[in-house]
């Protein structure tokens, strides 16, 4: 049985870049571009109607008449289309940009100069509820002096429930929190542990002694 392709919205102010991304993404049988936006505002406006599974968002829109950048667009999308995963696709890998995007709610961060497989992996991971980060981005985060790598007790609670197979909704109900808050915790957990999916987070948390998986 053929599965339904993941629906994507591309937001970038360069027509040629959007065309290249569309051709690249639609070369994958499980990916389909359903809408394009030339600005962050347009992406926010189109998302509810286009109903994509994932948005690919440029970090910085070059046109002078654009009033918001990709990070602000991510924040607005959280209100316009709650739960919609956004993957940042950009030329910038600085830690400040990465942290701003992830804290705004982005579920992935991929460099335009990176190999296509990193982009595909980030899109699929975000759609599945994970976080997709290019290797350079992980290194940028965990390699910084002063970046916290310890988990808070609440984050340990989230990882423990993940290890027991709970969904985000189930974790939220167990901890009396919203699903949006759980997703925020997951972004921080992945960032601190240098991983990009739930299984790896559980494994790394156990390896670092945050979690006891002994039967």
Short mmCIF file of C-alpha atoms in Angstrom, two decimals:
data_model
loop_
_atom_site.label_atom_id
_atom_site.label_comp_id
_atom_site.label_asym_id
_atom_site.label_seq_id
_atom_site.Cartn_x
_atom_site.Cartn_y
_atom_site.Cartn_z
CA UNK A 1 0.00 0.00 0.00
CA UNK A 2 1.37 3.43 -1.01
CA UNK A 3 1.50 5.92 1.85
CA UNK A 4 0.33 9.51 1.45
CA UNK A 5 3.27 11.87 0.70
CA UNK A 6 4.28 14.45 3.27
CA UNK A 7 2.88 17.85 2.24
CA UNK A 8 5.42 20.68 2.28
CA UNK A 9 5.28 24.47 2.15
CA UNK A 10 8.47 26.24 1.03
CA UNK A 11 9.10 29.81 2.26
CA UNK A 12 12.01 31.61 0.60
CA UNK A 13 12.18 34.99 -1.15
CA UNK A 14 14.29 33.71 -4.05
CA UNK A 15 12.20 32.18 -6.86
CA UNK A 16 15.14 30.16 -8.20
CA UNK A 17 15.83 28.71 -4.74
CA UNK A 18 12.18 27.69 -4.36
CA UNK A 19 12.20 26.09 -7.80
CA UNK A 20 15.36 24.16 -6.96
CA UNK A 21 13.96 22.99 -3.65
CA UNK A 22 10.69 21.91 -5.26
CA UNK A 23 12.55 19.84 -7.87
CA UNK A 24 14.80 18.30 -5.23
CA UNK A 25 12.03 17.47 -2.76
CA UNK A 26 9.58 16.13 -5.32
CA UNK A 27 12.26 13.75 -6.51
CA UNK A 28 11.49 11.84 -3.31
CA UNK A 29 8.39 9.61 -3.58
CA UNK A 30 7.18 10.47 -0.08
CA UNK A 31 7.47 14.27 -0.37
CA UNK A 32 5.15 16.73 -2.14
CA UNK A 33 5.35 20.54 -2.30
CA UNK A 34 1.81 21.94 -1.99
CA UNK A 35 2.56 25.65 -1.58
CA UNK A 36 5.28 28.28 -1.89
CA UNK A 37 5.69 31.60 -0.08
CA UNK A 38 8.00 34.51 -0.86
CA UNK A 39 8.01 35.91 2.68
CA UNK A 40 7.43 34.96 6.28
CA UNK A 41 4.12 36.81 6.29
CA UNK A 42 2.93 34.91 3.23
CA UNK A 43 3.92 31.59 4.81
CA UNK A 44 1.87 32.42 7.90
CA UNK A 45 -1.07 33.39 5.73
CA UNK A 46 -0.91 30.33 3.46
CA UNK A 47 -0.26 27.63 6.06
CA UNK A 48 -3.81 27.19 7.44
CA UNK A 49 -5.29 26.85 3.94
CA UNK A 50 -2.51 24.77 2.36
CA UNK A 51 -2.42 22.45 5.39
CA UNK A 52 1.18 21.27 4.96
CA UNK A 53 2.73 18.62 7.18
CA UNK A 54 6.01 20.56 7.37
CA UNK A 55 7.12 24.10 6.49
CA UNK A 56 10.61 24.77 5.12
CA UNK A 57 11.43 28.30 6.27
CA UNK A 58 14.30 30.55 5.22
CA UNK A 59 15.95 32.22 8.21
CA UNK A 60 16.43 35.66 6.66
CA UNK A 61 14.37 37.23 3.91
CA UNK A 62 16.56 39.64 1.94
CA UNK A 63 13.89 41.95 0.51
CA UNK A 64 13.77 45.26 2.31
CA UNK A 65 9.97 45.35 2.40
CA UNK A 66 9.71 42.17 4.48
CA UNK A 67 8.84 43.05 8.07
CA UNK A 68 9.54 39.72 9.77
CA UNK A 69 12.33 37.15 9.58
CA UNK A 70 12.01 33.38 9.64
CA UNK A 71 12.18 33.16 13.43
CA UNK A 72 9.29 35.57 13.87
CA UNK A 73 7.38 33.65 11.20
CA UNK A 74 7.86 30.47 13.24
CA UNK A 75 6.38 32.21 16.28
CA UNK A 76 3.37 33.40 14.29
CA UNK A 77 2.85 29.99 12.72
CA UNK A 78 2.59 28.54 16.22
CA UNK A 79 -0.54 30.67 16.66
CA UNK A 80 -1.89 30.39 13.10
CA UNK A 81 -1.32 26.64 12.72
CA UNK A 82 -0.60 25.08 16.15
CA UNK A 83 1.58 21.99 16.05
CA UNK A 84 2.81 22.57 12.48
CA UNK A 85 6.52 21.57 12.31
CA UNK A 86 8.94 24.09 10.80
CA UNK A 87 12.42 23.27 9.50
CA UNK A 88 14.77 26.22 9.02
CA UNK A 89 16.75 26.05 5.78
CA UNK A 90 19.50 28.66 5.76
CA UNK A 91 23.06 29.61 4.95
CA UNK A 92 23.72 30.63 8.56
CA UNK A 93 25.01 28.22 11.21
CA UNK A 94 25.86 30.61 14.05
CA UNK A 95 24.82 29.45 17.51
CA UNK A 96 22.72 32.57 18.19
CA UNK A 97 20.64 32.02 15.04
CA UNK A 98 20.20 28.31 15.79
CA UNK A 99 19.14 28.86 19.39
CA UNK A 100 16.71 31.65 18.41
CA UNK A 101 15.07 29.40 15.84
CA UNK A 102 14.79 26.38 18.14
CA UNK A 103 13.48 28.43 21.05
CA UNK A 104 10.85 29.93 18.74
CA UNK A 105 9.63 26.42 18.06
CA UNK A 106 11.48 25.26 14.93
CA UNK A 107 11.86 21.48 14.77
CA UNK A 108 14.83 21.40 12.41
CA UNK A 109 17.76 23.46 11.17
CA UNK A 110 19.52 22.55 7.93
CA UNK A 111 22.18 24.35 5.91
CA UNK A 112 21.48 25.15 2.26
CA UNK A 113 25.01 24.03 1.39
CA UNK A 114 24.48 20.63 3.02
CA UNK A 115 23.76 17.35 1.22
CA UNK A 116 20.14 16.70 0.18
CA UNK A 117 19.88 13.70 2.49
CA UNK A 118 20.22 15.99 5.52
CA UNK A 119 17.26 18.01 4.28
CA UNK A 120 15.15 14.92 3.63
CA UNK A 121 16.03 13.49 7.04
CA UNK A 122 15.16 16.75 8.82
CA UNK A 123 11.78 16.99 7.06
CA UNK A 124 10.84 13.40 7.86
CA UNK A 125 12.04 13.68 11.45
CA UNK A 126 10.08 16.89 12.04
CA UNK A 127 6.95 15.36 10.54
CA UNK A 128 7.33 12.38 12.88
CA UNK A 129 7.57 14.60 15.96
CA UNK A 130 11.36 14.64 16.24
CA UNK A 131 14.00 17.29 15.65
CA UNK A 132 16.21 17.29 12.56
CA UNK A 133 19.56 19.05 12.89
CA UNK A 134 22.47 19.07 10.46
CA UNK A 135 25.67 17.65 12.03
CA UNK A 136 27.30 21.08 11.86
CA UNK A 137 24.43 22.50 13.88
CA UNK A 138 24.72 19.87 16.59
CA UNK A 139 28.43 20.64 16.82
CA UNK A 140 27.69 24.37 17.01
CA UNK A 141 25.37 23.78 19.95
CA UNK A 142 27.22 21.20 22.02
CA UNK A 143 30.65 22.65 21.34
CA UNK A 144 29.98 26.01 22.94
CA UNK A 145 31.55 26.80 26.30
CA UNK A 146 28.83 27.42 28.85
CA UNK A 147 26.07 25.61 26.97
CA UNK A 148 24.16 23.51 29.48
CA UNK A 149 24.13 19.80 28.83
CA UNK A 150 22.46 18.70 32.08
CA UNK A 151 18.77 17.90 32.15
CA UNK A 152 16.34 19.47 34.58
CA UNK A 153 14.15 17.18 36.65
CA UNK A 154 11.17 18.00 34.44
CA UNK A 155 13.18 17.07 31.34
CA UNK A 156 14.21 13.80 32.98
CA UNK A 157 10.54 13.11 33.66
CA UNK A 158 9.75 13.68 29.98
CA UNK A 159 12.55 11.35 28.84
CA UNK A 160 11.46 8.68 31.33
CA UNK A 161 7.93 8.73 29.97
CA UNK A 162 9.28 8.64 26.41
CA UNK A 163 11.27 5.55 27.30
CA UNK A 164 8.00 3.92 28.39
CA UNK A 165 6.49 4.57 24.96
CA UNK A 166 4.23 7.50 25.85
CA UNK A 167 3.14 9.92 23.12
CA UNK A 168 3.46 13.69 23.54
CA UNK A 169 -0.22 13.86 24.50
CA UNK A 170 0.16 11.11 27.08
CA UNK A 171 3.26 12.75 28.54
CA UNK A 172 1.41 16.07 28.75
CA UNK A 173 -1.50 14.44 30.58
CA UNK A 174 0.82 12.59 32.97
CA UNK A 175 2.72 15.76 33.88
CA UNK A 176 -0.33 18.07 33.80
CA UNK A 177 1.22 20.18 31.03
CA UNK A 178 0.17 21.23 27.52
CA UNK A 179 1.41 19.39 24.43
CA UNK A 180 3.07 22.63 23.30
CA UNK A 181 5.08 22.70 26.54
CA UNK A 182 6.13 19.07 26.03
CA UNK A 183 7.32 19.91 22.50
CA UNK A 184 9.36 22.78 23.92
CA UNK A 185 10.91 20.41 26.47
CA UNK A 186 11.74 17.97 23.66
CA UNK A 187 13.56 20.64 21.66
CA UNK A 188 15.67 21.50 24.70
CA UNK A 189 16.30 17.84 25.54
CA UNK A 190 17.44 17.07 22.00
CA UNK A 191 19.67 20.15 21.99
CA UNK A 192 21.28 19.33 25.32
CA UNK A 193 21.86 15.69 24.42
CA UNK A 194 22.99 16.39 20.85
CA UNK A 195 20.40 14.06 19.29
CA UNK A 196 17.55 14.44 16.80
CA UNK A 197 14.98 11.81 17.70
CA UNK A 198 13.21 10.21 20.64
CA UNK A 199 15.05 6.89 20.62
CA UNK A 200 18.44 8.58 20.56
CA UNK A 201 17.38 10.91 23.38
CA UNK A 202 16.41 7.98 25.60
CA UNK A 203 19.63 6.14 24.78
CA UNK A 204 21.85 9.17 25.37
CA UNK A 205 20.04 10.10 28.59
CA UNK A 206 20.64 6.58 29.88
CA UNK A 207 24.29 6.68 28.80
CA UNK A 208 24.83 9.91 30.72
CA UNK A 209 23.19 8.54 33.83
CA UNK A 210 20.00 10.62 33.71
CA UNK A 211 17.87 7.54 33.18
CA UNK A 212 17.99 4.00 34.51
CA UNK A 213 16.79 1.51 31.91
CA UNK A 214 17.64 -1.55 34.00
CA UNK A 215 14.64 -3.96 33.98
#
